[in-house]
Amino acid sequence: MARKRFKFGSNDRHFHVEQDGKLTVIQNLPVLRFPKFSKRRKRAWVIPPLNILENDRGPYPKLVAQIRSDQDKESRMEYKITGEGVNGLFTIDRNTGQLYVTQPLDRERESQYMFDAHANVAGMVNAPAEAAMAIIVNVLDANDNKPVFTQDPFVAEVAEASARDFEVITIRATDLDDPYSDNSLVYYKILSQEPKLPNANLFAINPVSGVIRVKMQGLDREKYPKYTLEVEAADMKGDGLTVKGHVHLTVTDSNDIAPAFEMAQYEASVPENTVGALVVNMSVTDGDERLSPAWNAKFQIVAGDKNGQFAVETGPGKQEGIITTVKGLDFEMTKTYTLLVTVENEIPFAIRLPTATATVVVSVEDLNEAPVFRPTIQVVKRKEDLAVASEIVRYTATDPDTERSQNVSYKIMKDPARWLSVNPDTGLIRVKNGMDRESQYVQDGKYTALIMAYDDDVSRATGTGTLEIELEDVNDNIPSINERNIKVCNTESAPQLLSVTDSDGPDFAAPYTVSLTGMSKNNWTATMDDTRAGIVLTLIRALPKGDYNVVLRVADTQGLEQDNVVMATVCDCTENEVTCKVGIREGGIGLPGLLVRSGAVLLLLLLALLLLIFIRRRGGEQNEPLPPNEDIRDHIYYNEEEGGGEDHQDNYDPSVLHRGPDNRPEVFRSDVMPCVMPKAENRPRPANPEDIGKCIDDNLTAADRDPLASPSHC
């Protein structure tokens, strides 16, 4: 067996190995010495790490270091290594302290190993001569890994109108070698471009960052929509191991083609006064990507429409411009319009492009237009008692058709109360029937009528105007009491509050005044309340139970007055308890007395009729006129007692002959018609006795119209 002897050099960086009589010198072999022994040292001694190149070819086991103890001069030493980092990869010669690696190392698997070296005097197992020495082995990197692209292929889009140096995409490759060495420093380059049109070098790549940019303009989606770049990544700054990959580029559309009109000029005709009429539909073409913002058209009227009478919109197909009218065109004002229309896209042009234009000539068609009232609402103020046939206003319309010779006529279209008339030729409006501000057809003091104007064209056109008459109030309504029936007690009667209304406005209504008339004032008092719009009626003396007519004369603030009859039911009670109901009385005159008086009046009329017949029979013989102061009527007697009788005839009131069937005094059916009526004028006594019959007939007719008139003065 061969024997080995070792001899260390003075610098400890090399040593001699004698084997079978031959001496081999190993240079640059690290010599690791144990430090001098110290009891105070508790931790292992750390020496500079060992560096071993990965994937070294050997041969193996390969000597990597010499472990040495200074005590080997005095005693024979034995060496060993311990620790998890050994893992069978490292061994040591127990006699010489030579440290070996048993196989190639892989830095990408494990970049560092740690274990401990020990030295003992031979034969002394548990008596270490040296403290443990920690050994660190660093695995040095070798360029044994190729770069790898993070993806393959890379995919990106580039707009066809991209400018030079526009960044398209960044590619990247990784290398498992030491990131701090050139073994993993990757550089990039483009190997080829397909297609090579319109230029073979449309793209460039930054060799360090991997950024691919547009090198020169010329991309055209419509001709070359896709490109494929073959790229390479190489480590060692581009001089080492390489890998190839691909980049697929899709050229996207840019608005680099301007839309164009199919026709340069369009002509159209539109009826006048038509809003929303279709004028023209203009089609365009565009070479950009269909239905994209760069293809969709957008139109604008840039000239010829200073009054904003037209509008242009993009049609549903996005390639047509639709022009319509937004205001009615007036043939008499402008017969022809010339519009200048431009077309662009929804997004701006990507490059400088000309804007297409088209001309649209619009002819306005003449139509028969309706006459127009100005103002459309004519407001006038007039008094409500304006006399019939009085002029209100001349309300006329003009015919817009100045190019035609036409006449305008007028008529009333809406006149709810039928108060108005209009002259068909002049438009003069007059009062046909008396107007009344208090009519149901008047709202807020205003009466509204519609006037129609029409021309005499074959196809007649009509227009309407509104006449609004503000009726000024006059005092033409008499105040009246709303309550017609009341009930009171004949003892300690409670006051009755009666309300008054007047259809006139506030200037001719309250405050009111009230007074009692006839015999009513003997039994009642009437005063206005604090509001001067209500009457406080009070029974001032006890009356027999029964119904009584109370006559109250009410006047408005201007003094217009009328008598109002209120039927009061008087009951035997205190305050307001009603316990009885009898016939009507007026201020103290009961029904039996009125019946007696009515019989006397009828008898008087019968005697007058007999006298008339007698006179007519003697008419041929009597030529002298009747005495002027002789009255052919019998005397009428008046009884002041409530029961009534004919014992007293001095103060009999003849007006009772003409009262209504309910025998109410002072007024004649005030609940049916106003009580203020013109007094009938009786015909004077005729000189010829033959005319007395006709005189009586005339005066009877007058008495029917006036309840207070005398039956006859003939």
Tab-separated table of N, CA and C in Angstrom, residues 61-130:
chain	number	residue	atom	x	y	z
A	61	PRO	N	-13.345	12.176	-4.791
A	61	PRO	CA	-13.389	13.353	-3.905
A	61	PRO	C	-12.253	14.303	-4.238
A	62	LYS	N	-12.566	15.560	-4.059
A	62	LYS	CA	-11.623	16.613	-4.403
A	62	LYS	C	-11.190	17.329	-3.141
A	63	LEU	N	-9.888	17.484	-2.999
A	63	LEU	CA	-9.321	18.146	-1.830
A	63	LEU	C	-9.599	19.635	-1.929
A	64	VAL	N	-10.170	20.189	-0.851
A	64	VAL	CA	-10.532	21.607	-0.882
A	64	VAL	C	-9.850	22.403	0.211
A	65	ALA	N	-9.338	21.736	1.293
A	65	ALA	CA	-8.697	22.486	2.375
A	65	ALA	C	-7.914	21.520	3.277
A	66	GLN	N	-7.007	22.100	4.081
A	66	GLN	CA	-6.236	21.335	5.049
A	66	GLN	C	-6.568	21.866	6.434
A	67	ILE	N	-7.050	20.945	7.304
A	67	ILE	CA	-7.342	21.306	8.684
A	67	ILE	C	-6.096	20.956	9.501
A	68	ARG	N	-5.578	21.900	10.295
A	68	ARG	CA	-4.303	21.667	11.001
A	68	ARG	C	-4.386	22.214	12.405
A	69	SER	N	-3.803	21.430	13.334
A	69	SER	CA	-3.671	21.860	14.727
A	69	SER	C	-2.179	22.051	15.045
A	70	ASP	N	-1.869	23.078	15.783
A	70	ASP	CA	-0.466	23.340	16.135
A	70	ASP	C	0.097	22.268	17.053
A	71	GLN	N	-0.725	21.449	17.652
A	71	GLN	CA	-0.236	20.414	18.571
A	71	GLN	C	0.256	19.174	17.815
A	72	ASP	N	0.100	19.218	16.498
A	72	ASP	CA	0.549	18.039	15.747
A	72	ASP	C	2.056	17.897	15.758
A	73	LYS	N	2.798	18.950	16.246
A	73	LYS	CA	4.258	18.844	16.367
A	73	LYS	C	4.640	18.053	17.606
A	74	GLU	N	3.800	18.019	18.567
A	74	GLU	CA	4.099	17.358	19.831
A	74	GLU	C	3.405	16.002	19.928
A	75	SER	N	2.229	15.902	19.334
A	75	SER	CA	1.466	14.657	19.447
A	75	SER	C	0.823	14.345	18.102
A	76	ARG	N	0.495	13.106	17.943
A	76	ARG	CA	-0.233	12.729	16.744
A	76	ARG	C	-1.695	13.072	16.960
A	77	MET	N	-2.273	13.791	15.984
A	77	MET	CA	-3.630	14.313	16.107
A	77	MET	C	-4.587	13.520	15.211
A	78	GLU	N	-5.821	13.497	15.625
A	78	GLU	CA	-6.898	12.920	14.818
A	78	GLU	C	-7.982	13.998	14.596
A	79	TYR	N	-8.549	14.029	13.321
A	79	TYR	CA	-9.488	15.090	12.937
A	79	TYR	C	-10.846	14.492	12.532
A	80	LYS	N	-11.923	15.304	12.737
A	80	LYS	CA	-13.251	14.907	12.286
A	80	LYS	C	-14.124	16.175	12.064
A	81	ILE	N	-15.221	16.030	11.310
A	81	ILE	CA	-16.181	17.132	11.060
A	81	ILE	C	-17.556	16.660	11.471
A	82	THR	N	-18.351	17.585	12.011
A	82	THR	CA	-19.725	17.299	12.427
A	82	THR	C	-20.637	18.442	12.013
A	83	GLY	N	-21.923	18.133	11.927
A	83	GLY	CA	-22.927	19.169	11.624
A	83	GLY	C	-23.855	18.772	10.490
A	84	GLU	N	-24.990	19.470	10.431
A	84	GLU	CA	-25.991	19.153	9.408
A	84	GLU	C	-25.514	19.504	8.004
A	85	GLY	N	-24.582	20.448	7.931
A	85	GLY	CA	-24.130	20.860	6.615
A	85	GLY	C	-23.259	19.839	5.918
A	86	VAL	N	-22.865	18.785	6.640
A	86	VAL	CA	-21.986	17.801	6.018
A	86	VAL	C	-22.761	17.012	4.962
A	87	ASN	N	-23.787	16.320	5.400
A	87	ASN	CA	-24.730	15.648	4.495
A	87	ASN	C	-24.044	14.708	3.504
A	88	GLY	N	-22.918	14.168	3.878
A	88	GLY	CA	-22.214	13.247	2.989
A	88	GLY	C	-21.483	13.916	1.863
A	89	LEU	N	-21.644	15.279	1.726
A	89	LEU	CA	-20.963	15.980	0.653
A	89	LEU	C	-19.493	16.261	0.991
A	90	PHE	N	-19.202	16.324	2.290
A	90	PHE	CA	-17.852	16.651	2.725
A	90	PHE	C	-17.320	15.514	3.622
A	91	THR	N	-15.993	15.193	3.495
A	91	THR	CA	-15.305	14.213	4.353
A	91	THR	C	-13.943	14.771	4.745
A	92	ILE	N	-13.350	14.206	5.805
A	92	ILE	CA	-12.041	14.635	6.275
A	92	ILE	C	-11.197	13.400	6.608
A	93	ASP	N	-9.948	13.482	6.229
A	93	ASP	CA	-8.997	12.408	6.578
A	93	ASP	C	-8.648	12.576	8.041
A	94	ARG	N	-8.938	11.558	8.855
A	94	ARG	CA	-8.785	11.696	10.305
A	94	ARG	C	-7.346	11.848	10.710
A	95	ASN	N	-6.426	11.376	9.897
A	95	ASN	CA	-5.013	11.451	10.277
A	95	ASN	C	-4.345	12.713	9.745
A	96	THR	N	-4.700	13.094	8.554
A	96	THR	CA	-4.021	14.250	7.943
A	96	THR	C	-4.800	15.553	8.082
A	97	GLY	N	-6.119	15.505	8.308
A	97	GLY	CA	-6.942	16.712	8.377
A	97	GLY	C	-7.304	17.273	7.008
A	98	GLN	N	-7.084	16.470	5.915
A	98	GLN	CA	-7.460	16.941	4.575
A	98	GLN	C	-8.984	16.879	4.415
A	99	LEU	N	-9.562	18.041	3.956
A	99	LEU	CA	-11.016	18.164	3.777
A	99	LEU	C	-11.361	17.992	2.303
A	100	TYR	N	-12.306	17.075	2.006
A	100	TYR	CA	-12.672	16.751	0.632
A	100	TYR	C	-14.159	17.054	0.400
A	101	VAL	N	-14.488	17.427	-0.863
A	101	VAL	CA	-15.871	17.464	-1.335
A	101	VAL	C	-16.056	16.251	-2.216
A	102	THR	N	-17.166	15.536	-1.998
A	102	THR	CA	-17.318	14.227	-2.631
A	102	THR	C	-17.991	14.252	-3.995
A	103	GLN	N	-18.653	15.373	-4.358
A	103	GLN	CA	-19.369	15.443	-5.641
A	103	GLN	C	-19.540	16.900	-6.037
A	104	PRO	N	-19.928	17.142	-7.298
A	104	PRO	CA	-20.119	18.528	-7.727
A	104	PRO	C	-21.259	19.192	-6.925
A	105	LEU	N	-21.074	20.469	-6.663
A	105	LEU	CA	-22.101	21.242	-5.941
A	105	LEU	C	-22.940	22.046	-6.928
A	106	ASP	N	-24.185	22.364	-6.501
A	106	ASP	CA	-25.126	23.165	-7.337
A	106	ASP	C	-25.558	24.387	-6.524
A	107	ARG	N	-25.063	25.544	-6.968
A	107	ARG	CA	-25.380	26.764	-6.216
A	107	ARG	C	-26.876	27.044	-6.217
A	108	GLU	N	-27.581	26.724	-7.304
A	108	GLU	CA	-29.003	26.987	-7.379
A	108	GLU	C	-29.796	26.095	-6.421
A	109	ARG	N	-29.150	24.967	-5.994
A	109	ARG	CA	-29.811	24.112	-5.003
A	109	ARG	C	-29.429	24.527	-3.594
A	110	GLU	N	-28.145	24.760	-3.338
A	110	GLU	CA	-27.665	25.180	-2.025
A	110	GLU	C	-26.450	26.047	-2.255
A	111	SER	N	-26.537	27.288	-1.787
A	111	SER	CA	-25.432	28.216	-2.051
A	111	SER	C	-24.420	28.276	-0.917
A	112	GLN	N	-24.707	27.634	0.217
A	112	GLN	CA	-23.774	27.729	1.359
A	112	GLN	C	-23.966	26.513	2.281
A	113	TYR	N	-22.820	26.041	2.842
A	113	TYR	CA	-22.832	24.924	3.789
A	113	TYR	C	-22.068	25.341	5.034
A	114	MET	N	-22.499	24.844	6.211
A	114	MET	CA	-21.838	25.155	7.485
A	114	MET	C	-21.700	23.867	8.307
A	115	PHE	N	-20.488	23.647	8.851
A	115	PHE	CA	-20.256	22.504	9.730
A	115	PHE	C	-19.052	22.817	10.630
A	116	ASP	N	-18.718	21.924	11.606
A	116	ASP	CA	-17.641	22.154	12.581
A	116	ASP	C	-16.525	21.127	12.367
A	117	ALA	N	-15.285	21.607	12.574
A	117	ALA	CA	-14.090	20.734	12.520
A	117	ALA	C	-13.544	20.546	13.931
A	118	HIS	N	-13.066	19.312	14.241
A	118	HIS	CA	-12.568	18.983	15.578
A	118	HIS	C	-11.185	18.326	15.460
A	119	ALA	N	-10.310	18.557	16.474
A	119	ALA	CA	-8.972	17.912	16.537
A	119	ALA	C	-8.763	17.330	17.930
A	120	ASN	N	-8.383	16.029	17.988
A	120	ASN	CA	-8.145	15.339	19.265
A	120	ASN	C	-6.773	14.654	19.214
A	121	VAL	N	-6.141	14.526	20.384
A	121	VAL	CA	-4.888	13.736	20.488
A	121	VAL	C	-5.242	12.285	20.254
A	122	ALA	N	-4.508	11.656	19.425
A	122	ALA	CA	-4.801	10.263	19.088
A	122	ALA	C	-4.847	9.415	20.341
A	123	GLY	N	-5.856	8.592	20.480
A	123	GLY	CA	-6.034	7.705	21.597
A	123	GLY	C	-6.803	8.299	22.755
A	124	MET	N	-7.019	9.571	22.728
A	124	MET	CA	-7.787	10.230	23.818
A	124	MET	C	-9.135	10.660	23.234
A	125	VAL	N	-10.109	9.811	23.512
A	125	VAL	CA	-11.405	10.009	22.846
A	125	VAL	C	-12.116	11.267	23.332
A	126	ASN	N	-12.216	11.423	24.622
A	126	ASN	CA	-12.989	12.551	25.186
A	126	ASN	C	-12.081	13.659	25.699
A	127	ALA	N	-10.960	13.823	25.086
A	127	ALA	CA	-10.048	14.901	25.517
A	127	ALA	C	-9.661	15.720	24.310
A	128	PRO	N	-10.548	16.637	23.893
A	128	PRO	CA	-10.253	17.450	22.696
A	128	PRO	C	-9.028	18.328	22.939
A	129	ALA	N	-8.136	18.333	21.941
A	129	ALA	CA	-6.951	19.173	22.046
A	129	ALA	C	-7.230	20.598	21.597
A	130	GLU	N	-8.270	20.750	20.753
A	130	GLU	CA	-8.609	22.076	20.235
A	130	GLU	C	-10.116	22.307	20.385
